[in-house]
Amino acid sequence: MPKIANRRRTLVTGGAGFLGSHLCERLLERGDDVLCVDNFYSGTKDNIAHLLANPHFELVRHDITFPLYLEVDEIYNLGCPASPIHYQYDPVQTTKTSVHGSINMLGLAKRVRARILQASTSEVYGDPEVHPQLESYWGNVNPIGTRACYDEAKRCAETLFFDYHRQHKLEIKVARIFNTYGPRMHPNDGRVVSNFIVQALRGEPITVYGSGGQTRSFCYVDDLIEALLRFMQTPAEHTGPLNVGNPKEFTILELAERVINLTGAKSKIVHQPLPSDDPAQRQPDIAAARKLIDWEPLTPLEAGLEKTIEYFRAQGVGAR
Ligand code: NAD
Ligand code: UDP
Ligand code: UDP
């Protein structure tokens, strides 16, 4: 179908999720026609309710494991549950979403010759033996563990992206996203930042799994979205994979203490068993992103946590 409108038509799968809703917002701000595709598996209409009145925003309820025929110029493939509780709830569906979903979105991109970005993950590195993680590291993933439905399916998705690129000359961008947090995280999705803030605001104990000595590097959502937008605009030869995340590393115990301080909570820290295959450490090497997209996360942890705490308070979490 010939393109008549001047606006760029951009498809965001998983657009009603945490990251997807922020991405849709930014794309609308820059003047795109945005098509948000979501089956509301882990996302919610509340995340995009404020966009529904915008004539350049369109919401399609659809499960990407089934074919989808649309005419678009660019695709951001974010559709996939991202928190361990959500992706382990229906692990077969999780694998289908990353594998069948990617095949369908790649088939769509091939038919309309659209550029396509995959929201891959630091989980492709598994429990890493190399620290910090560089894009050239192949990872250490348990293929039969409880996290495999997410990790292995995301690895397979990367394979599919690179094969469509080699075989069908598709323009691809594979972004390996490290732990990202911010407003619109699901309060019950079990991720560490949302869990700790919700527990602190309710005055409940803060549940640290294991000793709390395991590390993560937390990126604020606005910084992450900026990186995805910049990466998508790079010349075609830059396929990635590209690490995007904040290289500042914290132990989970440090995070718990910061959340307690910032919320002024009286919560005590309690230790609970460590989930299986929980990576001991994670920190992105972002030298490639610094060079390619001239990007650096700008939001310090405390400032990002404050905004996230404010969001959960505004949602009524902890209100009496
Ligand atoms: P999220 O769960 O909030 O968003 C995922 C969205 O995808 C939800 O709205 C969900 O309903 C939708 N979805 C799931 N299965 C679908 C399907 N079959 N068809 C259509 N829509 C479907 O999670 P998020 O944190 O916003 O993550 C977005 C993407 O970024 C995911 O692909 C995730 O793997 C990736 N990622 C996120 C992080 C992070 O820290 N937030 C880190 C690494 C990678
Ligand atoms: N597909 C889709 N939308 C499109 C084009 C293709 O959902 O606009 C799906 C199609 O159903 C197929 C998959 O994408 O299952 C892969 O398409 P491709 O053309 O690569 O493979 P083929 O159709 O040859 O199996
Ligand atoms: N975690 C924790 N308490 C919680 C939730 C998570 O100690 O209430 C730990 C979890 O064991 C892991 C880290 O925090 O070591 C990050 O967990 P999350 O589920 O947010 O992300 P991922 O493990 O996928 O990086």
CSV table of C-alpha atoms in Angstrom, one decimal, residues 63-298:
chain,number,residue,atom,x,y,z
A,63,ASP,CA,-1.7,-11.5,20.8
A,64,ILE,CA,1.5,-11.3,18.6
A,65,THR,CA,1.8,-15.1,18.6
A,66,PHE,CA,-0.9,-14.9,15.9
A,67,PRO,CA,-0.2,-13.2,12.5
A,68,LEU,CA,-0.9,-9.5,12.2
A,69,TYR,CA,-1.3,-7.6,9.0
A,70,LEU,CA,-0.7,-3.8,9.2
A,71,GLU,CA,1.1,-1.2,7.2
A,72,VAL,CA,3.8,0.5,9.2
A,73,ASP,CA,7.3,2.1,8.8
A,74,GLU,CA,9.0,1.1,12.0
A,75,ILE,CA,8.4,-1.6,14.6
A,76,TYR,CA,9.5,-1.7,18.3
A,77,ASN,CA,8.9,-5.3,19.5
A,78,LEU,CA,8.5,-5.1,23.2
A,79,GLY,CA,5.6,-7.5,23.6
A,80,CYS,CA,6.7,-10.1,26.3
A,81,PRO,CA,6.1,-10.3,30.0
A,82,ALA,CA,9.3,-9.2,31.7
A,83,SER,CA,9.0,-9.9,35.4
A,84,PRO,CA,9.8,-13.4,36.7
A,85,ILE,CA,6.4,-13.8,38.3
A,86,HIS,CA,4.6,-12.9,35.1
A,87,TYR,CA,6.8,-14.8,32.7
A,88,GLN,CA,6.8,-18.0,34.9
A,89,TYR,CA,3.0,-17.9,35.3
A,90,ASP,CA,2.5,-19.4,31.8
A,91,PRO,CA,6.0,-20.3,30.6
A,92,VAL,CA,4.9,-21.9,27.4
A,93,GLN,CA,3.1,-18.8,26.4
A,94,THR,CA,6.2,-16.8,27.3
A,95,THR,CA,8.3,-18.8,24.9
A,96,LYS,CA,5.6,-18.6,22.2
A,97,THR,CA,5.5,-14.8,22.6
A,98,SER,CA,9.2,-14.3,22.1
A,99,VAL,CA,9.6,-17.0,19.4
A,100,HIS,CA,6.3,-17.1,17.4
A,101,GLY,CA,5.7,-13.4,18.2
A,102,SER,CA,9.1,-12.4,16.8
A,103,ILE,CA,8.6,-14.6,13.7
A,104,ASN,CA,5.3,-12.8,13.1
A,105,MET,CA,6.7,-9.3,13.6
A,106,LEU,CA,9.7,-10.2,11.4
A,107,GLY,CA,7.4,-11.5,8.7
A,108,LEU,CA,5.4,-8.3,8.9
A,109,ALA,CA,8.6,-6.2,8.8
A,110,LYS,CA,9.8,-8.2,5.8
A,111,ARG,CA,6.5,-7.7,3.9
A,112,VAL,CA,6.4,-4.0,4.4
A,113,ARG,CA,10.2,-3.5,4.5
A,114,ALA,CA,10.0,-1.8,8.0
A,115,ARG,CA,12.9,-1.4,10.3
A,116,ILE,CA,12.5,-3.5,13.5
A,117,LEU,CA,13.9,-3.2,17.0
A,118,GLN,CA,13.9,-6.1,19.4
A,119,ALA,CA,13.7,-5.5,23.1
A,120,SER,CA,16.2,-8.2,24.1
A,121,THR,CA,17.5,-8.5,27.6
A,122,SER,CA,20.5,-8.8,29.9
A,123,GLU,CA,19.0,-12.2,30.7
A,124,VAL,CA,20.6,-13.6,27.5
A,125,TYR,CA,23.9,-13.5,29.6
A,126,GLY,CA,22.2,-15.7,32.3
A,127,ASP,CA,24.2,-16.0,35.5
A,128,PRO,CA,27.3,-14.3,33.9
A,129,GLU,CA,30.8,-15.5,34.4
A,130,VAL,CA,32.2,-12.3,32.8
A,131,HIS,CA,31.7,-9.0,34.6
A,132,PRO,CA,30.7,-6.4,33.5
A,133,GLN,CA,28.9,-7.9,30.6
A,134,LEU,CA,30.1,-7.0,27.1
A,135,GLU,CA,28.0,-7.6,24.0
A,136,SER,CA,30.6,-10.2,22.8
A,137,TYR,CA,30.0,-12.5,25.8
A,138,TRP,CA,27.8,-15.5,24.9
A,139,GLY,CA,26.3,-16.0,28.3
A,140,ASN,CA,25.7,-18.7,30.9
A,141,VAL,CA,22.1,-19.8,30.7
A,142,ASN,CA,20.5,-22.9,32.2
A,143,PRO,CA,18.3,-24.2,29.3
A,144,ILE,CA,16.0,-26.2,31.4
A,145,GLY,CA,15.5,-24.0,34.5
A,146,THR,CA,12.5,-21.9,35.5
A,147,ARG,CA,13.9,-18.8,33.9
A,148,ALA,CA,14.7,-20.5,30.6
A,149,CYS,CA,11.2,-19.7,29.1
A,150,TYR,CA,12.3,-16.1,29.2
A,151,ASP,CA,16.0,-16.3,28.7
A,152,GLU,CA,16.2,-19.0,26.0
A,153,ALA,CA,13.2,-17.6,24.1
A,154,LYS,CA,14.8,-14.1,24.1
A,155,ARG,CA,18.1,-15.8,22.8
A,156,CYS,CA,16.1,-17.5,20.1
A,157,ALA,CA,14.5,-14.2,19.2
A,158,GLU,CA,17.9,-12.7,18.7
A,159,THR,CA,18.8,-15.6,16.4
A,160,LEU,CA,15.7,-15.0,14.4
A,161,PHE,CA,16.4,-11.3,14.1
A,162,PHE,CA,19.9,-11.9,12.8
A,163,ASP,CA,18.7,-14.6,10.4
A,164,TYR,CA,16.1,-12.3,8.9
A,165,HIS,CA,18.8,-9.7,8.6
A,166,ARG,CA,21.2,-12.1,6.8
A,167,GLN,CA,18.6,-14.0,4.8
A,168,HIS,CA,16.1,-11.3,4.0
A,169,LYS,CA,18.2,-8.2,4.3
A,170,LEU,CA,15.9,-6.8,7.0
A,171,GLU,CA,17.1,-3.7,8.9
A,172,ILE,CA,17.3,-4.9,12.5
A,173,LYS,CA,18.2,-3.3,15.9
A,174,VAL,CA,18.8,-5.7,18.8
A,175,ALA,CA,18.9,-3.8,22.2
A,176,ARG,CA,19.9,-5.8,25.3
A,177,ILE,CA,18.0,-4.0,28.1
A,178,PHE,CA,19.3,-4.2,31.7
A,179,ASN,CA,17.0,-3.8,34.7
A,180,THR,CA,14.9,-0.7,34.2
A,181,TYR,CA,12.5,0.9,36.7
A,182,GLY,CA,10.1,3.8,37.0
A,183,PRO,CA,6.5,4.9,37.1
A,184,ARG,CA,4.0,2.4,35.6
A,185,MET,CA,5.8,-0.7,36.8
A,186,HIS,CA,3.1,-3.2,37.9
A,187,PRO,CA,2.7,-3.0,41.7
A,188,ASN,CA,2.4,-6.8,41.9
A,189,ASP,CA,4.9,-8.0,39.3
A,190,GLY,CA,7.4,-9.0,41.9
A,191,ARG,CA,10.3,-7.0,40.5
A,192,VAL,CA,12.6,-5.8,43.1
A,193,VAL,CA,12.1,-2.0,42.8
A,194,SER,CA,8.3,-2.1,42.7
A,195,ASN,CA,8.2,-4.8,45.5
A,196,PHE,CA,10.4,-2.8,47.8
A,197,ILE,CA,8.6,0.5,47.2
A,198,VAL,CA,5.2,-1.1,47.7
A,199,GLN,CA,6.3,-2.9,50.8
A,200,ALA,CA,7.9,0.3,52.3
A,201,LEU,CA,4.8,2.4,51.5
A,202,ARG,CA,2.6,-0.2,53.2
A,203,GLY,CA,4.9,-0.4,56.2
A,204,GLU,CA,5.4,-4.1,55.5
A,205,PRO,CA,8.7,-6.0,55.8
A,206,ILE,CA,11.1,-5.6,52.9
A,207,THR,CA,11.7,-9.1,51.4
A,208,VAL,CA,15.4,-9.5,50.4
A,209,TYR,CA,15.9,-12.8,48.7
A,210,GLY,CA,19.1,-14.6,49.8
A,211,SER,CA,21.8,-12.6,51.5
A,212,GLY,CA,21.1,-9.5,49.4
A,213,GLY,CA,24.7,-9.5,48.3
A,214,GLN,CA,23.6,-10.1,44.6
A,215,THR,CA,23.9,-7.1,42.4
A,216,ARG,CA,21.9,-5.3,39.8
A,217,SER,CA,22.3,-2.1,37.8
A,218,PHE,CA,19.1,0.0,37.7
A,219,CYS,CA,18.3,2.3,34.8
A,220,TYR,CA,15.5,4.9,35.0
A,221,VAL,CA,12.9,4.5,32.3
A,222,ASP,CA,13.4,7.9,30.6
A,223,ASP,CA,17.0,7.2,30.0
A,224,LEU,CA,16.3,3.8,28.6
A,225,ILE,CA,13.6,5.1,26.2
A,226,GLU,CA,16.0,7.8,24.9
A,227,ALA,CA,18.5,5.0,24.1
A,228,LEU,CA,16.0,2.9,22.2
A,229,LEU,CA,14.9,6.0,20.1
A,230,ARG,CA,18.5,6.9,19.3
A,231,PHE,CA,19.5,3.3,18.5
A,232,MET,CA,16.5,3.0,16.0
A,233,GLN,CA,17.8,6.0,14.1
A,234,THR,CA,21.4,4.8,13.6
A,235,PRO,CA,22.5,3.8,10.1
A,236,ALA,CA,21.4,0.4,8.8
A,237,GLU,CA,24.7,-1.4,9.4
A,238,HIS,CA,24.4,-1.0,13.1
A,239,THR,CA,22.4,-4.0,14.1
A,240,GLY,CA,23.6,-4.5,17.7
A,241,PRO,CA,23.3,-6.3,19.9
A,242,LEU,CA,23.7,-3.2,22.0
A,243,ASN,CA,23.7,-3.1,25.8
A,244,VAL,CA,21.5,-0.4,27.2
A,245,GLY,CA,21.3,0.1,30.9
A,246,ASN,CA,22.9,2.0,33.8
A,247,PRO,CA,26.4,0.7,34.7
A,248,LYS,CA,26.1,1.8,38.3
A,249,GLU,CA,25.9,-1.4,40.3
A,250,PHE,CA,24.2,-1.8,43.7
A,251,THR,CA,23.6,-4.8,45.9
A,252,ILE,CA,20.0,-5.7,46.6
A,253,LEU,CA,20.6,-4.9,50.3
A,254,GLU,CA,21.8,-1.3,49.3
A,255,LEU,CA,18.6,-0.9,47.3
A,256,ALA,CA,16.5,-1.9,50.2
A,257,GLU,CA,18.2,0.6,52.5
A,258,ARG,CA,17.8,3.4,50.0
A,259,VAL,CA,14.1,2.7,49.5
A,260,ILE,CA,13.6,2.7,53.3
A,261,ASN,CA,15.4,6.0,53.7
A,262,LEU,CA,13.6,7.7,50.8
A,263,THR,CA,10.1,6.6,51.9
A,264,GLY,CA,10.8,7.2,55.6
A,265,ALA,CA,9.3,3.7,56.2
A,266,LYS,CA,9.6,1.8,59.5
A,267,SER,CA,9.9,-1.5,57.6
A,268,LYS,CA,12.3,-4.1,58.7
A,269,ILE,CA,14.4,-6.1,56.2
A,270,VAL,CA,13.5,-9.9,56.2
A,271,HIS,CA,15.4,-12.5,54.3
A,272,GLN,CA,13.7,-15.1,52.1
A,273,PRO,CA,15.0,-17.9,50.0
A,274,LEU,CA,16.8,-17.0,46.8
A,275,PRO,CA,14.8,-18.1,43.7
A,276,SER,CA,16.5,-20.7,41.5
A,277,ASP,CA,19.1,-19.5,38.9
A,278,ASP,CA,19.0,-16.0,40.3
A,279,PRO,CA,22.0,-14.2,38.7
A,280,ALA,CA,24.6,-13.2,41.3
A,281,GLN,CA,25.7,-10.1,39.6
A,282,ARG,CA,24.8,-7.9,36.6
A,283,GLN,CA,26.3,-4.8,35.2
A,284,PRO,CA,26.3,-3.6,31.6
A,285,ASP,CA,29.4,-2.5,29.8
A,286,ILE,CA,27.9,0.4,27.8
A,287,ALA,CA,31.1,1.5,25.9
A,288,ALA,CA,29.4,0.6,22.6
A,289,ALA,CA,26.3,2.6,23.3
A,290,ARG,CA,28.4,5.6,24.5
A,291,LYS,CA,30.1,5.5,21.1
A,292,LEU,CA,27.3,4.6,18.8
A,293,ILE,CA,24.4,6.7,20.2
A,294,ASP,CA,26.4,9.2,22.3
A,295,TRP,CA,24.3,8.1,25.3
A,296,GLU,CA,24.7,7.9,29.0
A,297,PRO,CA,22.0,7.4,31.7
A,298,LEU,CA,21.5,10.8,33.3
